[in-house]
Backbone as a ProteinNet text record, in pm:
[ID]
protein_1_A
[PRIMARY]
XXXXXXXXXXXXXXXXXXXXXXXXXXXXXXXXXXXXXXXXXXXXXXXXXXXXXXXXXXXXXXXXXXXXXXXXXXXXXXXXXXXXXXXXXXXXXXXXXXXXXXXXXXXXXXXXXXXXXXXXXXXXXXXXXXXXXXXXXXXXXXXXXXXXXXXXXXXXXXXXXXXXXXXXXXXXXXXXXXXXXXXXXXXXXXXXXXXXXXXXXXXXXXXXXXXXXXXXXXXXXXXXXXXXXXXXXXXXX
[TERTIARY]
14864.4	14844	14882.5	14803.9	14832.3	14911.6	15024.4	15110.7	15140.3	15151.4	15176.7	15305.3	15391.5	15517.1	15535.8	15623	15651.1	15801.7	15852.7	15994.8	16014.8	16139.9	16170.2	16209.7	16271.4	16303.4	16385	16359.5	16433.2	16515.6	16468.5	16538	16571.7	16478.8	16495.9	16583.5	16629.1	16711.7	16629.1	16595.1	16496.7	16555.6	16688.6	16749.3	16705.4	16689.6	16649.4	16510.3	16423	16288.2	16292.2	16370	16382.4	16438.5	16541.4	16600.6	16501.9	16430.7	16333.8	16227.1	16176.6	16074	16128.2	16255.4	16314.6	16323	16318.5	16325.8	16188.9	16082.4	15946.6	15891.6	15785.8	15716.1	15654.7	15692.8	15641	15490.6	15430.6	15285.7	15208.8	15278.9	15213.5	15183.8	15076.2	15045.2	15105.4	15205.2	15278.7	15234.7	15217.2	15197.1	15310.7	15384.5	15496.9	15472.7	15462.6	15445.8	15583.7	15606.5	15729.9	15695.2	15766.1	15728	15790	15772.9	15815.2	15954.8	15988.3	16112.7	16131.2	16025.3	16020.8	16116.5	16124.7	16206.5	16126.4	15995.4	15905.8	15850.6	15801.9	15751.9	15862.1	15982.3	16097.3	16153.3	16194.3	16251	16143.9	16034.1	15922	15960.3	16043	16078.1	16175.7	16242.5	16350.3	16314.9	16194.8	16150.9	16210.7	16280.3	16343.6	16245.2	16132.2	16034.2	15976.8	15953	15899.6	15996.7	16124.5	16225.5	16215.2	16199	16190.6	16057.7	15952.2	15822.6	15823.4	15889.3	15898.9	15971.4	16074.4	16148.8	16056.1	15984.3	15895.3	15779.1	15735.1	15619.5	15649.7	15778	15816.7	15832.6	15822.1	15838.5	15707.9	15722	15605.3	15548.4	15503	15445	15369.8	15277.7	15211.6	15285.5	15322.1	15402.1	15310.5	15300.3	15212.6	15300.5	15285.9	15380.1	15316.2	15383.5	15358.7	15456.5	15421.8	15516.5	15605.7	15730.3	15822.4	15847	15942.1	15976.3	16049.9	16100.7	16167.4	16080.9	15951	15856	15756.1	15727.6	15622.3	15489.2	15400.8	15269.3	15184.1	15166.2	15092.9	14947.2	14893.9	14754.2	14732.2	14840.9	14831.3	14863.6	14909.1	14950.9	14832.9	14729	14604.1	14616.8	14722.3	14744.6	14811.4	14858.8	14926	14842.5	14787.9	14722.3	14571.2	14502	14357.6	14329.2	14217.4	14179.2	14095.3	14129.6	14055.5	14024.9	13929.3	13897.1	13973.1	14029.6	14103.1	14102.7	14070.4	14069.9	13982.2	13875.6	13782.1	13823.6	13928.8	13975.1	14024.2	14068.4	14118.7	14267.1	14304.1	14444	14462.5	14588.3	14621.1	14701.9	14664.8	14735.5	14744.8	14858.4	14876.9	14848.2	14753.5	14700.2	14805.3	14905.7	15004.5	15102.2	15098.9	15180.5	15085.4	15016.3	14899	14932.9	15059.5	15094.7	15151	15152.4	15207.5	15094.7	15080.7	14974.1	15035.3	14965.3	15003.7	14886.1	14913.2	14805.6	14770.5	14652.9	14609	14645.4	14708.3	14748.7	14627.1	14630.8	14520.3	14412.3	14432.9	14331.6	14347.4	14237.6	14239.5	14190.5	14270.2	14236.5	14210	14132.6	14103.9	14163.2	14263.1	14330.3	14327.3	14269.8	14256.6	14193	14088.3	14011.9	14092.8	14205.3	14286.4	14273	14256.8	14248.5	14390.4	14424.2	14559.8	14552.4	14606.5	14610.6	14741.3	14731.9	14849.7	14863.4	14985	15011.4	15159.4	15189.4	15327.2	15366.9	15483.2	15530.9	15622.9	15713	15807.1	15882.2	15966.7	16049.7	16188.5	16243.1	16378.2	16480	16565	16663.4	16765.5	16776.9	16869.1	16796.9	16683.9	16603	16685.3	16753.2	16821.7	16940.4	17004	17111	17054.3	16938.9	16876.1	16834.3	16776.4	16734.8	16855	16960.2	17078.8	17142.5	17138.3	17201.6	17100.7	16976.3	16869.5	16844.4	16853.8	16818.7	16667.5	16619	16475.8	16433.8	16328.9	16266.7	16118.9	16032.2	15887.8	15830.3	15767.3	15713.2	15608.7	15534.4	15427.6	15474.8	15600.5	15656.4	15595	15538.8	15476.8	15325.2	15257.3	15112	15044.1	14951.5	14881.1	14761.8	14701.3	14579.1	14471.2	14463.7	14365.5	14394.6	14521.9	14559.5	14519.4	14542.8	14511.9	14361.1	14284.5	14139	14090.5	14149.9	14114.6	14148.1	14264.8	14304.9	14208.2	14177	14085	13949.2	13900.1	13768.7	13769.7	13871.5	13877.5	13903.1	13987.9	14013.5	13890.3	13820.1	13697.2	13594.4	13585.9	13490.6	13526.7	13652	13697.1	13731.2	13675.5	13695.4	13843.5	13927.2	14071.3	14134.6	14076.2	14130.5	14166.8	14295.4	14340.8	14433.5	14464	14557.4	14701.3	14719.7	14853.8	14857.7	14969.7	14995.6	15117.3	15104.5	15214.8	15240.5	15360.5	15395.6	15538.6	15575.3	15714.8	15801	15764.1	15837.5	15762	15812	15758.7	15695.8	15622.7	15577.4	15695.9	15676.7	15786.1	15855.1	15777.5	15836.7	15934.1	15927.1	16010.9	16123.4	16145.5	16253.7	16386.8	16454.9	16583.8	16696.4	16720.4	16815.1	16956.9	16987.3	17121.6	17148.8	17045.8	17064.3	17087.1	17079.7	17089.6	17222.3	17213.8	17332.9	17418.1	17549	17635.2	17633.6	17645.1	17648.4	17513.4	17404.1	17268.5	17228	17197.8	17149.5	17004.1	16980	16845.7	16745.7	16794.4	16704.2	16639.1	16696.2	16639.7	16548.3	16538.2	16460.1	16315.4	16225.1	16081.6	16031	15991	15942	15789.6	15721.6	15576.9	15501.4	15551.6	15482.5	15494.5	15613.6	15633.3	15548.5	15541.2	15458.5	15311.2	15269.1	15128.9	15098.1	15188.9	15166.5	15156.3	15240.2	15231.1	15098.1	15048.7	14920.9	14806.5	14818.1	14715.4	14714.5	14834.4	14843.2	14782.9	14812.1	14756.2	14604.1	14551.2	14406	14340.2	14422.8	14367.5	14389.2	14473.4	14498.9	14552.2	14483.7	14525.5	14571.3	14685	14739.5	14815.6	14829.7	14905.7	15048.1	15065.2	15197.6	15209.1	15324.5	15350.2	15481.4	15475.8	15594.4	15623.3	15752.3	15789.5	15928.1	15966	16097.3	16173.3	16226.5	16282.3	16419.2	16443.3	16565.8	16675.9	16649.5	16750.6	16809.7	16722.4	16762.5	16662.1	16706.5	16620.4	16618.1	16525.3	16512.1	16384.2	16342.4	16228.6	16282	16221.5	16268	16147.4	16134.9	16025.5	15888.3	15876.4	15748.9	15717.7	15810.9	15791.1	15890.2	15843.1	15929.3	15982.7	16112.3	16177.3	16233	16209.4	16254.2	16337.4	16436.1	16517	16544.2	16636.2	16667.5	16572.3	16524.6	16447	16308.4	16258.1	16119.6	16055	15941.1	15869.2	15727	15670.6	15529.7	15443.4	15343.7	15255.3	15155.7	15181.5	15095.3	15097.2	15007.6	14993.9	15041.1	15121.8	15173.2	15304.9
8159.5	8253.4	8394	8492	8631.5	8694.7	8758.8	8821.1	8964.6	9051.1	9192.9	9234	9303.5	9351.4	9499.2	9562.1	9704	9724	9813.3	9843.5	9990.9	10034.2	10176	10212.9	10328.8	10389.7	10295.2	10305.6	10225.9	10311.6	10430.6	10520.7	10452.1	10371.3	10307.5	10184.1	10140.8	10020.7	9911.3	9805.8	9708.7	9570.6	9564.1	9434	9378.3	9466.7	9417.3	9355.6	9410.9	9355.6	9220.5	9213.4	9086.8	8978.4	9012.6	8913.6	8872.1	8968.8	8936.1	8841.4	8869	8783	8641.8	8632.8	8501.4	8415.5	8480.6	8407	8364.3	8404.9	8374.5	8251.7	8198.2	8086.5	8135.3	8078.1	8127	8111	8027.7	8008.2	8114.5	8191	8297.5	8415.9	8485.1	8610	8723.3	8790.9	8892.7	9032.9	9117.2	9260.7	9331.3	9414.1	9485.4	9635.4	9702.1	9847	9912	10007.4	10086	10225.7	10270.8	10393.7	10519.1	10534.6	10656.6	10650.4	10751	10751.5	10616.2	10578.1	10449	10448	10561.2	10568.8	10558.5	10548.3	10556	10698.9	10738.2	10875.9	10977	10943.8	11030.7	11083.2	10992	11032	11027.4	11094.7	11087.7	11137.4	11239.4	11299.1	11213.5	11119.5	11045.7	10900	10858.6	10723.4	10613.9	10651.8	10551.3	10486.4	10550.9	10495	10364.5	10356.2	10232.5	10116.8	10144.3	10039.7	9983.6	10070.3	10027	9955.8	10005.5	9939.7	9800.2	9785.2	9651.6	9555.5	9604.7	9521.3	9475.5	9568.4	9534.6	9446.8	9464.7	9388.8	9239.9	9205.3	9064.6	8994.1	9068.8	9010.1	8947.1	8843.8	8769.5	8834.8	8958.2	9032	9151.8	9199.3	9326.3	9435.6	9541.4	9648.9	9768.1	9809.2	9918.8	10036.9	10148.1	10259.7	10381.5	10435.9	10573.1	10661.4	10787	10876.5	10942.4	10961.8	11035.6	11173	11244.6	11374.5	11360.6	11240.8	11216.8	11134.5	11147.8	11087.5	11194.2	11202.8	11293.9	11250.2	11345	11314.3	11243.6	11114	11032.8	11075.3	11143.1	11185.4	11288	11353.1	11451.6	11392.8	11268.9	11206.7	11131.6	11206.7	11145.9	11082.1	11117.5	11054.7	10918.4	10886	10758	10665.7	10720.1	10636.9	10657.4	10547.8	10553.2	10518	10565.2	10542.5	10416	10330.9	10208	10197	10112.2	10085.5	9963	9975.1	9864.1	9883.4	9780.4	9785.3	9898.3	9929.8	10030.9	10174.2	10194.7	10329.6	10339	10456.2	10478.3	10444.9	10379.7	10358.3	10396.1	10411.5	10450	10338.6	10307.5	10199	10228.4	10188.8	10192.1	10052	10038.2	9907.2	9810.1	9860.2	9766.8	9715.5	9774.5	9724.7	9693.4	9583.6	9557.4	9522.1	9493.2	9457.3	9575.1	9696.7	9814.4	9911.9	9947.2	10037.9	10154.8	10267.3	10384.2	10424.4	10446.9	10484.3	10631	10666.6	10805.5	10868.5	10983.8	11050.5	11090.6	11053.2	11084	10977.8	10868.2	10762.2	10665.5	10600	10492.6	10365.3	10260.8	10131.7	10029.4	9928.9	9822	9692.7	9640.3	9516.2	9422.5	9305.7	9209	9273.2	9349.2	9416.9	9523.7	9564	9669.6	9797.1	9908.8	10039.1	10093.3	10127.3	10172	10308.8	10408.3	10545.7	10566	10619.1	10636.2	10781.3	10832.1	10964.9	10977.4	11003.5	11022	11168.6	11195.6	11332.2	11374.3	11465.6	11523.8	11635.1	11702.5	11810.8	11757.2	11801.4	11762.8	11858.6	11805.4	11891.6	11946.3	11881.3	11929.3	12010.7	12067.3	12142.8	12250.1	12332.6	12446	12400.4	12292.7	12234.4	12187.1	12121.6	12071.6	12187.4	12289.4	12403.6	12473.9	12486.3	12556.4	12482.3	12348.6	12269.1	12216.7	12264.9	12227.9	12077.4	12016.6	11876.3	11866.7	11743	11720.5	11756.2	11834.1	11867.4	11893.3	11843.4	11854.5	11958	12058.4	12167.3	12118.5	12013.6	11960.8	11836.3	11835.1	11715.6	11686	11786.1	11765.3	11745.7	11693.8	11677.2	11809.8	11803.7	11923.3	11952.1	12068.3	12100.2	11996.4	11949.4	11846.2	11716.5	11678.8	11559.3	11571.5	11689.1	11710.2	11707	11764.5	11758.9	11615.2	11536.2	11395.1	11322.6	11356.3	11294.8	11330.9	11459.5	11502.4	11433.9	11427.9	11365.7	11218.8	11145.5	11003	10977.2	11057.8	11038.8	11070.5	11175.2	11207.9	11096.7	11038.1	10929	10804	10798	10682.7	10720.8	10834.8	10881.2	10892.5	10921.7	10937.5	10812.7	10696.2	10570.7	10480.8	10446.5	10351.9	10251.6	10145.9	10047	10078.3	10119.1	10138.8	10269.6	10339.9	10459.4	10431.4	10460.2	10447.6	10583.8	10636.6	10766.5	10759.7	10863.7	10870.6	10930	11045.9	11104.9	11080	11134.4	11104.2	11228.3	11213.1	11331.4	11405.9	11533.5	11621	11569.6	11516.3	11475.1	11358.9	11289.7	11170.9	11192.6	11315.5	11339.6	11293	11200.3	11151.3	11246.1	11344.8	11450.8	11397.7	11283.5	11227.9	11180.2	11175.7	11134.1	11252.7	11374	11492.2	11493.8	11531.9	11539	11659.2	11640.6	11755.4	11853.5	11980	12080.8	12136.1	12076.4	12126.3	12219.1	12342.4	12436.6	12401.7	12346.5	12301.2	12416.6	12539	12654.2	12675.2	12613.6	12625.4	12508.6	12412.1	12290.5	12311.1	12291.2	12305.1	12176.7	12185.4	12067.8	12071.2	12137.4	12154.1	12021.6	11925.7	11796.1	11723.9	11724.7	11662.1	11731.2	11862.9	11937.7	11902.5	11887.3	11850.8	11711.7	11616	11482.6	11487.7	11568.8	11580.9	11644.5	11738.7	11802.3	11701.2	11601.1	11496.3	11418.8	11395	11328.8	11416.9	11545.7	11639.4	11644.8	11623.2	11623.7	11495.5	11397.3	11274.9	11149.6	11156.3	11036.9	10924.6	10811.5	10693.9	10587.3	10526.6	10421.7	10322.1	10202.3	10099.9	10088	10120.7	10113	10219.1	10285.7	10387.5	10351.7	10330.9	10300.7	10418.2	10451.5	10553.7	10523.1	10597.2	10583.2	10714.4	10763.5	10897.7	10917.9	10864.9	10895.9	10790.5	10687.6	10587.4	10519.1	10479.9	10402.2	10289.9	10187.1	10074.7	10063.5	10130.2	10118.9	10187.5	10150.2	10218.5	10334.6	10450.1	10569.3	10651.7	10672	10749.1	10699.4	10568	10506.3	10494.3	10536.5	10529	10428.3	10341	10240.9	10295.1	10325.8	10375.5	10257.3	10258.7	10149	10200.9	10122.8	10151.2	10019.9	9939.5	9811.7	9700.1	9707.7	9597.4	9581.4	9460	9427.7	9375.9	9433.6	9388.5	9349.7	9250.9	9219.5	9340.3	9366.3	9478.5	9436.4	9479.4	9441.5	9552.4	9542.4	9648.7	9607.6	9505.7	9464.7	9390
15024	15133.4	15087.1	15128.5	15095.9	15208.6	15173	15272.6	15231.2	15333	15310.1	15381.8	15308.5	15366	15332.5	15409.1	15388.4	15391.9	15305.3	15301.7	15270.2	15275.9	15257.8	15116.1	15102.5	14973.8	14884.7	14754.3	14656.5	14560	14529.7	14437.3	14305.1	14258.6	14128.7	14128.3	14245.5	14256.6	14323.6	14248.9	14298	14325.3	14333.8	14360.2	14495.6	14594.6	14727.1	14721.3	14638.5	14625.4	14555.3	14448.4	14376.6	14467.6	14545.7	14635.3	14743.4	14801.9	14906.6	14852.9	14734.8	14675.4	14652.9	14613.5	14586.7	14712.5	14830.4	14956.8	15009.2	14939.4	14983.9	14912.9	14967	14902.7	14771.8	14657.9	14529.6	14513.8	14597.9	14590.5	14668.4	14751.4	14826.5	14735.6	14765	14696.3	14779.4	14724.2	14798.1	14759	14859.7	14840.5	14913.4	14841.6	14901	14889.9	15004.9	15010.6	15014.1	14924.7	14924.1	14973.9	15077.7	15147.4	15085.1	14956.9	14889.6	14832.3	14749	14671.1	14603.3	14535.3	14467.8	14348.8	14280.4	14160	14033.1	14047.2	13931.7	13924.8	13807.7	13788.4	13821	13783.6	13809.2	13677.7	13589.1	13460.2	13350.9	13376.2	13282.4	13143.3	13137	13008	12928.4	12995.8	12930.3	12900.5	12936	12904	12990.9	13098.8	13183.5	13279.8	13303.6	13397.3	13345	13215	13158.3	13176.9	13166.1	13186.8	13328.2	13425	13563.9	13590.6	13529.6	13547.3	13485.2	13372.2	13310.3	13403.8	13470	13565.3	13678	13737.4	13848.2	13804.3	13680	13631.8	13617.7	13613.6	13599	13733	13841.3	13973.7	14021.1	14102	14150.2	14276.2	14259.8	14372.3	14318	14397.9	14367.5	14443.3	14373.5	14428.8	14455.6	14580.9	14621.4	14661.8	14593.5	14609.2	14673.8	14774.1	14817.9	14741	14723.9	14658.8	14762.8	14724.4	14808.3	14749.2	14805	14748.2	14616.1	14586.7	14459.8	14365.3	14376.5	14282.7	14241.1	14112.3	14067.7	14127.4	14145.8	14202.7	14098.3	14116.2	14018.9	14005.2	14107.8	14099.5	13988.6	13945.6	13837.7	13701	13697.2	13570.6	13510	13475.7	13428.4	13290.5	13217.7	13087.5	13101	13221.6	13244.8	13332.2	13441.1	13541.7	13544.2	13566.9	13588.8	13733.6	13783.8	13923.4	13932.6	14027.5	14051.8	14200.8	14232.8	14372.5	14420.4	14540.5	14600	14750.5	14823.4	14970.4	15023.1	14950.2	14995.7	14968.9	14890	14858.9	14716	14676.2	14540.8	14532.5	14424	14389.9	14244.2	14203.4	14066.5	14002.2	13875.1	13807.1	13658.6	13601.1	13457	13405.6	13316.5	13281.5	13229.3	13158.8	13103	13208	13326.7	13438.4	13553.3	13539.7	13623.9	13767.9	13797.6	13935.6	14014.2	13954.3	14020.7	14050.7	14176.9	14220.3	14297.9	14296.3	14374.3	14462.9	14590	14681.8	14663.2	14707.6	14707.1	14840.7	14837.8	14960.8	15043.4	15170.5	15260.6	15264.4	15193.7	15187.5	15304.6	15338.8	15437.8	15370	15378.2	15317.2	15427.9	15394.9	15489.8	15436.4	15508.5	15470.5	15590.5	15571.3	15681.3	15804.7	15780.8	15886.4	15960	15905	15964.5	15881.8	15949.9	15884.6	15865.9	15742.9	15710.9	15644.3	15712	15660.9	15584.9	15462.5	15377.3	15332.4	15336.2	15280.7	15248	15122.9	15080.2	15083.2	15021	15008.4	15120.9	15089.1	15186.4	15115.9	15190	15136.6	15101.5	14990	14950.2	15013.3	15098.6	15164	15064.3	14946.9	14843.9	14735.7	14771.8	14675	14603.3	14678.6	14617.3	14533.2	14573.6	14491.6	14358.4	14365.4	14242.6	14152.1	14209.6	14128.2	14066.1	14143	14094.3	13976.7	13980.5	13875.6	13772.5	13785.2	13691.1	13688.8	13807.6	13822.2	13848.4	13847	13864.7	14007.5	14016.9	14145.9	14118.3	14207.3	14187.6	14283.7	14229.3	14310.1	14408.4	14369.6	14456	14530.7	14573.6	14636.5	14773.7	14838.6	14969	14952.9	15055.8	15045.7	15011.1	14917.4	14872.2	14962.3	14943.4	15018.7	14992.1	14867.8	14833.4	14907.7	14915.8	14991.1	15137.3	15194.9	15336.2	15360.4	15269.1	15282.4	15277	15188.5	15179.5	15309	15366.5	15493	15604.7	15618.3	15724.5	15710.7	15588.3	15565.5	15605.5	15563.3	15594	15741.6	15802.9	15945.6	16029.4	15992.6	16064.3	16050.7	15932	15909.3	15988.7	16033.2	16111.2	16255.3	16300.6	16438.7	16476.1	16376.3	16397	16457.6	16428.2	16477.8	16360.3	16349.7	16248.1	16316.8	16246.5	16300.7	16261.1	16135.1	16080.8	16002.9	16014.5	15934.3	15845.6	15716.9	15622.3	15559.6	15578.7	15521.2	15467.6	15391.6	15347.5	15458.9	15509.1	15620.3	15750.6	15858.5	15991.4	16053.5	16164.3	16237.5	16299.6	16324.2	16367.6	16493.6	16589.1	16716.4	16700.5	16588.3	16569.1	16468.8	16425.3	16329	16388.6	16320.9	16373.3	16333.8	16416.1	16382.3	16359.3	16418.5	16402.7	16260	16175.8	16036.6	15943.3	15994.8	15908.2	15832.7	15706.6	15623	15662.3	15674.3	15704	15587.8	15620.2	15514.8	15476.8	15530.7	15504.1	15618.6	15587	15687.6	15719.3	15836.1	15871.8	15880.6	15891.5	15891.4	15754.8	15650.7	15516.2	15481.6	15571.5	15543.8	15588.2	15494.9	15521.7	15587.2	15711.6	15784.4	15801.2	15707.9	15722.9	15714.6	15636.4	15630.4	15763.4	15821.1	15951.7	16058.9	16051.5	16146.9	16128.1	16004.4	15978.6	16033.7	16011.8	16066.9	16219.4	16282.5	16427.9	16468.4	16388.9	16421	16415.5	16326.7	16323.2	16454.9	16508.5	16639.3	16748	16740.8	16839.1	16829.6	16707.8	16687.3	16735.9	16776.2	16832.1	16750.3	16647.5	16567.4	16655.2	16652	16726.7	16627.7	16655.5	16569.2	16655.2	16601.5	16672.1	16618.6	16490.2	16429.9	16321.3	16316.1	16213.5	16145.7	16013.1	15934.4	15840	15825	15727	15671.2	15568.3	15506.3	15518.7	15405.9	15390	15453.6	15574.2	15647.2	15630.7	15553.6	15519.5	15642.7	15733.5	15850.7	15872	15942.6	15979.4	16130.6	16193.1	16338.1	16384.7	16503.1	16565	16647.2	16631.1	16701.5	16744.4	16873	16931.3	16884.8	16879.5	16847.5	16699.4	16613.9	16469.6	16412.7	16324.2	16262	16129.9	16126.7	16006.1	15927.4	15797.2	15712.7	15596.1	15561	15442.7	15368.4	15419.9	15355.5	15399.3	15521.1	15580	15518.1	15528.6	15495.7	15623.3	15658.7	15776.8	15738	15806.7	15783.1	15818.1	15738.5	15765	15871.6	15993.2	16104.1	16207.5	16304.3	16401.7	16540.4	16549.7	16681.5	16663.3
[MASK]
+++++++++++++++++++++++++++++++++++++++++++++++++++++++++++++++++++++++++++++++++++++++++++++++++++++++++++++++++++++++++++++++++++++++++++++++++++++++++++++++++++++++++++++++++++++++++++++++++++++++++++++++++++++++++++++++++++++++++++++

């Protein structure tokens, strides 16, 4: 049997995925969606990404990744990833790690007759700290104009009706302010991705379920399902 699950940020730590898989029927074909900050495409210069990919490649599941603000944009890594068709849309895969896929931002996929809109990316609230200390930070961490054009095109082609939305961050109306880190001046935080997601709702986006990560909580808040440690079946009810 083929089963689909969704979970939140991993930041390069995959023990929860390994344990979850160990609790499943080994004869099932598992697809696990990670909602950004996967921890791959992070240490590209240091060769640590291959170590993490080798770990994931040994697991009995297909790993489907959205990018977070702490993942390089795989769509630009043309020397690593090739584009393939899957579920009626484009995905990115490195051939030597055949069970790891990355979705295209703004794409709509069809799984079990359900339309699933995917878009990664977000703003790093610790951007200036990272820049000051010369830590890793990606200038294109938020959805690009190209990503947004792809989203508009696909949503228009589907009359702005999907069953499930998968993103890294959430629409603006659902930002869980109680999770904000102390010491961060929220006036310096760019919430343009969240505002854009809310604008899609204002434009008429209809969905039955919206899953996201980014905020490191496991709960439903204002109609959005936030995931971190939990694994939930990918469904629209």
